[in-house]
Amino acid sequence: MRRSSYVGRDVATRIAYNAAMRRLPTPPPSSDITPEARYLRRREILKSAGLFVGTAAAMGTGLVALTGRGRRATITAEPLPAGLVVPSASAAPAAPSSSAAARNPFTTDEPRTPYEDVTTYNNYYELGLDKEDPARNAKTLKPRPWTVVFEGEIKKPQRVDIDTLLKWFPLEERVYRMRCVETWSMVIPWLGFPLGKLLERLEPTSRAKYVAFNTLMDPEQLPFQLTDVLEWPYREGLRLDEAMHPLTMLAAGLYGKSLPGQNGAPLRLVVPWKYGFKGIKSIVRIALVEKEPQTSWNMAAPREYGFYANVNPQVAHPRWSQAMERRIGDLEKRPTLPFNGYAEEVASLYAGMDLRMSY
């Protein structure tokens, strides 16, 4: 089928141009890149203080949002399917803590990124390469009907309708920090359920070591799959213990509403201690496998995007520093925290590993 059957000539020309000129994410603006000398000095300070010790600088919400480039798309939030109850963030389970003050990693008192910013400033290359493109183009994605296939090293392989899946587990609101590899960040109230609960229900076999995920492959719904920016469909993966960790979730909504298409409707992965590109969107397949699965960005640029993709301010991207980040809506940068601030919960997963090599 010719490309013009999916998109108009002008759009096809723009797609071809963008595919040729922007195969990899654009480096952050020079104002967002920490000078090398300052970064190296900060790295030594962090090293002397200990890899997993640090606090975020107190940054007030800026008066000018970073996403205000041009006219934003109008977002209409869809309600969740009937029968699903939305709990408050306070209902999320409390995490064990050895400190006197209770620590709950499932929520945060940091200001939430406004809904309009969360839903109009997105990376979803299947719907466009500019941040505003996914919101403009998401109308082509149809999240119903939708099924998800579970297969591989499990005792209960099956194909499940999305609305049936969403009734298997109580939905929880979790307010997580999200750090993009491009050095910007958000705070998002997700709505979903722990991935580990789903995997327990599927009953992994003793050979299951990793979890592999696939996005929908359908250029009529995701027209930028007609480009060769990445090898489609989008693929991601986790080690089984990462997938089973209580912080890892499958999200079906945000801000108490169903996920918009540009945010990965109807089901996406959220792993808050990893860079955002690990959060695969519009999932249609989850397979438990014995060997480390291929992942899209690691296949495209293995030197830049490792399989683990843990947020680590001491490991720079080859084209920019990761030591600082800019929260969407803020005017000032802030230090990036090891594991995005979730080190107390997840650092033990990587005991004995060289996180400069296994980046």
Short mmCIF file of C-alpha atoms in Angstrom, two decimals:
data_model
loop_
_atom_site.label_atom_id
_atom_site.label_comp_id
_atom_site.label_asym_id
_atom_site.label_seq_id
_atom_site.Cartn_x
_atom_site.Cartn_y
_atom_site.Cartn_z
CA MET A 1 0.00 0.00 0.00
CA ARG A 2 1.38 3.38 -0.95
CA ARG A 3 2.25 5.88 1.77
CA SER A 4 -0.25 8.39 0.36
CA SER A 5 -3.10 6.06 1.35
CA TYR A 6 -2.27 6.81 4.99
CA VAL A 7 -1.22 10.44 4.92
CA GLY A 8 -1.48 13.42 2.60
CA ARG A 9 1.32 14.53 0.35
CA ASP A 10 2.34 17.49 2.53
CA VAL A 11 2.46 15.33 5.64
CA ALA A 12 4.39 12.64 3.79
CA THR A 13 6.97 15.21 2.73
CA ARG A 14 7.31 16.45 6.30
CA ILE A 15 7.66 12.90 7.61
CA ALA A 16 10.41 12.12 5.12
CA TYR A 17 12.26 15.31 6.00
CA ASN A 18 12.00 14.73 9.74
CA ALA A 19 13.04 11.12 9.37
CA ALA A 20 16.17 12.15 7.52
CA MET A 21 17.09 15.07 9.74
CA ARG A 22 16.04 13.87 13.19
CA ARG A 23 16.65 10.18 13.59
CA LEU A 24 17.86 10.64 17.15
CA PRO A 25 16.58 12.97 19.87
CA THR A 26 17.74 16.55 19.51
CA PRO A 27 20.40 17.41 22.09
CA PRO A 28 19.19 19.77 24.81
CA PRO A 29 19.73 23.47 24.15
CA SER A 30 23.15 24.76 25.14
CA SER A 31 21.59 26.58 28.10
CA ASP A 32 20.52 23.20 29.50
CA ILE A 33 23.92 21.55 29.14
CA THR A 34 26.20 21.84 32.14
CA PRO A 35 29.73 23.05 31.21
CA GLU A 36 32.20 20.17 31.37
CA ALA A 37 34.34 21.73 34.09
CA ARG A 38 31.35 22.36 36.32
CA TYR A 39 29.99 18.87 35.68
CA LEU A 40 33.31 17.23 36.55
CA ARG A 41 33.51 19.27 39.76
CA ARG A 42 29.97 18.25 40.68
CA ARG A 43 30.78 14.62 39.89
CA GLU A 44 33.66 14.69 42.35
CA ILE A 45 31.42 16.25 45.01
CA LEU A 46 28.82 13.54 44.48
CA LYS A 47 31.48 10.85 44.53
CA SER A 48 32.82 12.03 47.86
CA ALA A 49 29.32 12.28 49.29
CA GLY A 50 28.39 8.76 48.22
CA LEU A 51 26.63 7.66 45.02
CA PHE A 52 23.19 7.30 46.47
CA VAL A 53 23.05 10.26 48.83
CA GLY A 54 21.56 13.54 47.74
CA THR A 55 18.61 15.83 48.02
CA ALA A 56 16.73 17.82 45.44
CA ALA A 57 17.14 21.55 45.51
CA ALA A 58 13.98 23.38 46.54
CA MET A 59 12.76 24.96 43.33
CA GLY A 60 9.66 27.09 43.11
CA THR A 61 7.29 26.63 40.22
CA GLY A 62 8.24 29.00 37.43
CA LEU A 63 5.90 31.58 35.96
CA VAL A 64 6.61 30.52 32.41
CA ALA A 65 5.96 26.92 31.29
CA LEU A 66 8.62 25.41 29.04
CA THR A 67 5.93 23.84 26.87
CA GLY A 68 4.39 27.07 25.66
CA ARG A 69 5.72 26.89 22.10
CA GLY A 70 2.93 27.83 19.72
CA ARG A 71 -0.71 26.81 19.95
CA ARG A 72 -1.42 23.75 22.06
CA ALA A 73 -3.77 21.00 21.03
CA THR A 74 -7.11 20.83 22.80
CA ILE A 75 -7.18 17.79 25.08
CA THR A 76 -10.46 16.11 25.92
CA ALA A 77 -10.04 13.66 28.78
CA GLU A 78 -12.05 10.47 28.49
CA PRO A 79 -13.60 8.99 31.66
CA LEU A 80 -12.44 5.60 32.83
CA PRO A 81 -14.58 2.57 31.91
CA ALA A 82 -17.65 2.09 34.08
CA GLY A 83 -17.13 0.18 37.29
CA LEU A 84 -13.54 1.28 37.91
CA VAL A 85 -12.92 3.13 41.16
CA VAL A 86 -10.25 5.81 41.42
CA PRO A 87 -8.62 5.88 44.89
CA SER A 88 -6.68 8.80 46.28
CA ALA A 89 -2.89 8.79 46.31
CA SER A 90 -2.99 8.35 50.07
CA ALA A 91 -4.57 4.94 49.51
CA ALA A 92 -1.42 3.64 47.85
CA PRO A 93 0.45 1.11 49.98
CA ALA A 94 3.12 2.51 52.25
CA ALA A 95 6.65 1.30 51.63
CA PRO A 96 8.69 -0.16 54.48
CA SER A 97 11.28 2.24 55.84
CA SER A 98 13.99 2.04 58.45
CA SER A 99 13.83 5.77 59.11
CA ALA A 100 11.79 7.25 61.91
CA ALA A 101 9.77 9.32 59.49
CA ALA A 102 7.60 7.13 57.27
CA ARG A 103 8.66 7.24 53.63
CA ASN A 104 6.09 6.58 50.94
CA PRO A 105 7.70 6.33 47.49
CA PHE A 106 4.28 5.90 45.86
CA THR A 107 3.56 9.60 46.16
CA THR A 108 5.39 12.88 46.60
CA ASP A 109 4.59 16.32 47.93
CA GLU A 110 6.39 17.93 44.99
CA PRO A 111 4.12 20.09 42.81
CA ARG A 112 2.42 18.08 40.10
CA THR A 113 3.05 19.03 36.51
CA PRO A 114 -0.15 20.57 35.10
CA TYR A 115 -2.38 18.22 33.11
CA GLU A 116 -2.09 20.41 30.01
CA ASP A 117 1.71 20.11 30.05
CA VAL A 118 1.68 16.36 30.72
CA THR A 119 -0.60 15.82 27.73
CA THR A 120 0.92 18.26 25.22
CA TYR A 121 4.68 17.84 25.74
CA ASN A 122 5.38 14.26 24.75
CA ASN A 123 7.81 11.91 23.09
CA TYR A 124 5.81 9.37 21.09
CA TYR A 125 7.61 9.03 17.78
CA GLU A 126 4.88 6.89 16.26
CA LEU A 127 2.71 10.03 16.38
CA GLY A 128 5.33 12.61 15.44
CA LEU A 129 8.83 13.80 16.23
CA ASP A 130 8.15 17.23 17.73
CA LYS A 131 6.92 17.48 21.31
CA GLU A 132 3.54 18.89 20.25
CA ASP A 133 2.96 16.37 17.43
CA PRO A 134 1.60 13.46 19.49
CA ALA A 135 -1.23 15.55 20.98
CA ARG A 136 -2.16 16.85 17.52
CA ASN A 137 -2.03 13.43 15.88
CA ALA A 138 -3.38 11.16 18.64
CA LYS A 139 -6.87 11.14 17.16
CA THR A 140 -5.72 8.37 14.81
CA LEU A 141 -5.05 6.02 17.74
CA LYS A 142 -8.13 3.99 18.69
CA PRO A 143 -7.76 2.49 22.21
CA ARG A 144 -10.95 0.42 21.90
CA PRO A 145 -11.29 -2.38 20.98
CA TRP A 146 -7.88 -3.44 22.32
CA THR A 147 -6.34 -6.71 23.47
CA VAL A 148 -3.04 -7.58 25.11
CA VAL A 149 -1.25 -10.89 24.48
CA PHE A 150 0.60 -12.60 27.34
CA GLU A 151 2.99 -15.31 26.23
CA GLY A 152 6.42 -16.87 26.61
CA GLU A 153 7.69 -18.48 29.79
CA ILE A 154 4.39 -18.41 31.69
CA LYS A 155 1.94 -21.11 32.70
CA LYS A 156 -1.11 -19.13 31.60
CA PRO A 157 -0.60 -17.67 28.12
CA GLN A 158 -3.66 -15.77 26.91
CA ARG A 159 -5.08 -12.81 25.03
CA VAL A 160 -7.09 -10.45 27.22
CA ASP A 161 -9.40 -7.55 26.38
CA ILE A 162 -8.17 -4.31 27.94
CA ASP A 163 -11.36 -3.68 29.93
CA THR A 164 -11.23 -7.20 31.35
CA LEU A 165 -7.58 -6.67 32.29
CA LEU A 166 -8.38 -3.40 34.08
CA LYS A 167 -10.91 -5.20 36.26
CA TRP A 168 -8.40 -7.82 37.45
CA PHE A 169 -6.74 -5.43 39.89
CA PRO A 170 -7.78 -2.41 41.95
CA LEU A 171 -6.45 0.77 40.39
CA GLU A 172 -4.07 2.92 42.42
CA GLU A 173 -3.04 6.53 41.99
CA ARG A 174 0.72 6.95 42.27
CA VAL A 175 2.45 10.30 41.97
CA TYR A 176 5.87 9.65 40.46
CA ARG A 177 8.72 11.78 39.22
CA MET A 178 9.46 11.19 35.54
CA ARG A 179 12.93 12.03 34.14
CA CYS A 180 13.44 12.13 30.38
CA VAL A 181 16.85 11.24 28.97
CA GLU A 182 16.73 14.67 27.27
CA THR A 183 17.18 16.35 30.72
CA TRP A 184 13.61 17.55 31.33
CA SER A 185 11.32 16.10 34.00
CA MET A 186 7.75 16.06 35.29
CA VAL A 187 5.72 14.93 38.30
CA ILE A 188 2.75 12.86 37.14
CA PRO A 189 -0.20 11.29 39.02
CA TRP A 190 -0.54 7.95 37.23
CA LEU A 191 -3.47 5.58 37.63
CA GLY A 192 -2.85 1.86 37.26
CA PHE A 193 -1.73 -1.32 38.99
CA PRO A 194 1.56 -3.05 39.87
CA LEU A 195 3.06 -5.01 36.98
CA GLY A 196 4.22 -7.59 39.52
CA LYS A 197 0.61 -8.48 40.39
CA LEU A 198 -0.09 -9.24 36.74
CA LEU A 199 3.05 -11.36 36.38
CA GLU A 200 2.15 -13.34 39.49
CA ARG A 201 -1.24 -14.11 37.96
CA LEU A 202 0.41 -15.31 34.73
CA GLU A 203 2.69 -17.66 36.75
CA PRO A 204 6.21 -17.33 35.27
CA THR A 205 8.18 -20.52 34.74
CA SER A 206 11.64 -21.07 36.18
CA ARG A 207 13.14 -20.08 32.81
CA ALA A 208 11.66 -16.56 32.89
CA LYS A 209 14.45 -14.02 33.42
CA TYR A 210 13.23 -10.94 31.52
CA VAL A 211 9.99 -9.29 30.43
CA ALA A 212 9.63 -8.07 26.83
CA PHE A 213 7.05 -5.51 25.71
CA ASN A 214 5.75 -4.50 22.26
CA THR A 215 3.80 -1.44 21.13
CA LEU A 216 0.98 -1.71 18.61
CA MET A 217 2.19 -2.01 15.01
CA ASP A 218 -0.40 -0.29 12.80
CA PRO A 219 0.56 2.66 10.55
CA GLU A 220 -3.09 3.60 10.11
CA GLN A 221 -3.26 4.34 13.84
CA LEU A 222 0.39 5.29 14.33
CA PRO A 223 1.30 6.90 10.98
CA PHE A 224 4.92 7.76 11.78
CA GLN A 225 5.63 4.03 11.73
CA LEU A 226 5.92 4.65 8.00
CA THR A 227 9.27 6.31 8.72
CA ASP A 228 12.52 4.55 9.51
CA VAL A 229 13.37 6.67 12.56
CA LEU A 230 13.32 3.43 14.58
CA GLU A 231 12.78 -0.20 13.80
CA TRP A 232 9.08 -0.76 14.44
CA PRO A 233 7.22 -1.89 16.44
CA TYR A 234 8.69 -0.16 19.49
CA ARG A 235 10.17 -2.71 21.90
CA GLU A 236 11.24 -2.49 25.51
CA GLY A 237 12.31 -4.85 28.26
CA LEU A 238 13.04 -5.25 31.95
CA ARG A 239 14.84 -7.79 34.05
CA LEU A 240 12.27 -9.89 35.89
CA ASP A 241 13.19 -8.53 39.33
CA GLU A 242 12.80 -4.97 37.99
CA ALA A 243 9.40 -5.84 36.59
CA MET A 244 8.32 -7.42 39.87
CA HIS A 245 9.44 -4.45 41.97
CA PRO A 246 6.50 -2.76 43.76
CA LEU A 247 7.25 0.61 42.14
CA THR A 248 6.87 -0.73 38.58
CA MET A 249 3.36 -0.26 37.27
CA LEU A 250 1.16 -0.48 34.21
CA ALA A 251 -0.73 2.79 33.85
CA ALA A 252 -4.16 3.13 32.29
CA GLY A 253 -4.75 6.74 33.26
CA LEU A 254 -3.42 9.97 34.69
CA TYR A 255 -5.05 12.73 36.71
CA GLY A 256 -7.95 10.34 37.36
CA LYS A 257 -8.84 10.00 33.67
CA SER A 258 -8.07 7.46 30.98
CA LEU A 259 -4.70 7.85 29.27
CA PRO A 260 -4.82 10.15 26.23
CA GLY A 261 -3.41 8.64 23.08
CA GLN A 262 -0.29 10.80 23.19
CA ASN A 263 0.52 9.42 26.65
CA GLY A 264 0.26 5.80 25.54
CA ALA A 265 -3.42 4.79 25.61
CA PRO A 266 -4.77 2.44 26.64
CA LEU A 267 -1.87 0.87 28.59
CA ARG A 268 1.73 1.89 29.19
CA LEU A 269 4.67 0.97 31.40
CA VAL A 270 5.90 3.27 34.19
CA VAL A 271 9.27 2.60 35.85
CA PRO A 272 10.02 5.77 37.82
CA TRP A 273 13.74 5.21 38.48
CA LYS A 274 14.55 4.81 34.77
CA TYR A 275 14.67 7.31 31.92
CA GLY A 276 11.33 7.91 30.27
CA PHE A 277 12.04 6.04 27.04
CA LYS A 278 11.73 2.79 29.03
CA GLY A 279 8.03 3.62 29.53
CA ILE A 280 6.72 1.85 26.45
CA LYS A 281 3.30 3.04 25.29
CA SER A 282 0.19 1.42 23.77
CA ILE A 283 1.23 -2.08 24.81
CA VAL A 284 -0.17 -5.06 22.89
CA ARG A 285 2.26 -7.82 23.95
CA ILE A 286 3.99 -8.82 27.17
CA ALA A 287 6.24 -11.87 27.00
CA LEU A 288 8.42 -13.48 29.65
CA VAL A 289 11.67 -14.65 28.11
CA GLU A 290 14.91 -16.33 29.09
CA LYS A 291 17.37 -13.96 27.37
CA GLU A 292 17.70 -10.18 27.47
CA PRO A 293 15.25 -8.85 24.86
CA GLN A 294 16.11 -6.32 22.20
CA THR A 295 14.92 -2.79 22.91
CA SER A 296 14.27 -0.12 20.31
CA TRP A 297 16.61 2.67 21.38
CA ASN A 298 19.38 0.27 22.33
CA MET A 299 19.12 -1.24 18.86
CA ALA A 300 19.18 2.20 17.23
CA ALA A 301 22.06 3.68 19.26
CA PRO A 302 23.56 1.23 21.76
CA ARG A 303 26.30 3.65 22.83
CA GLU A 304 23.70 6.23 23.85
CA TYR A 305 20.79 4.17 25.21
CA GLY A 306 21.60 1.19 27.38
CA PHE A 307 19.25 -1.63 28.30
CA TYR A 308 19.00 -0.58 31.95
CA ALA A 309 18.63 3.19 31.44
CA ASN A 310 18.69 3.93 35.17
CA VAL A 311 18.69 7.64 35.96
CA ASN A 312 22.29 8.36 36.95
CA PRO A 313 23.69 11.91 37.19
CA GLN A 314 27.23 10.52 37.15
CA VAL A 315 26.89 8.87 33.75
CA ALA A 316 26.62 11.48 30.99
CA HIS A 317 24.84 10.86 27.72
CA PRO A 318 27.52 10.94 24.99
CA ARG A 319 26.06 14.25 23.75
CA TRP A 320 25.09 15.97 27.02
CA SER A 321 25.45 15.86 30.78
CA GLN A 322 22.83 14.19 32.96
CA ALA A 323 23.89 16.00 36.14
CA MET A 324 21.09 18.57 36.00
CA GLU A 325 17.48 18.63 34.83
CA ARG A 326 14.75 21.17 34.22
CA ARG A 327 11.30 20.44 35.64
CA ILE A 328 8.63 21.42 33.14
CA GLY A 329 7.14 24.66 34.44
CA ASP A 330 10.24 25.71 36.40
CA LEU A 331 12.68 28.44 35.44
CA GLU A 332 15.70 26.99 37.23
CA LYS A 333 17.54 23.70 36.84
CA ARG A 334 17.88 21.24 39.70
CA PRO A 335 20.32 18.41 40.41
CA THR A 336 19.33 15.05 39.03
CA LEU A 337 19.00 12.44 41.78
CA PRO A 338 20.46 8.93 41.48
CA PHE A 339 17.71 6.56 40.39
CA ASN A 340 15.51 9.66 40.06
CA GLY A 341 15.21 9.83 43.85
CA TYR A 342 14.19 6.17 44.32
CA ALA A 343 17.62 4.83 45.30
CA GLU A 344 16.47 3.73 48.77
CA GLU A 345 13.94 1.41 47.14
CA VAL A 346 15.81 0.10 44.08
CA ALA A 347 19.61 0.42 44.49
CA SER A 348 19.81 -3.11 45.91
CA LEU A 349 18.63 -4.48 42.55
CA TYR A 350 22.00 -3.52 41.09
CA ALA A 351 24.33 -4.57 43.91
CA GLY A 352 27.72 -5.55 42.49
CA MET A 353 27.00 -4.09 39.05
CA ASP A 354 29.13 -1.42 37.39
CA LEU A 355 26.47 1.13 36.54
CA ARG A 356 28.86 2.94 34.20
CA MET A 357 29.06 -0.17 32.05
CA SER A 358 25.48 -1.36 32.60
CA TYR A 359 23.95 2.02 31.85
#
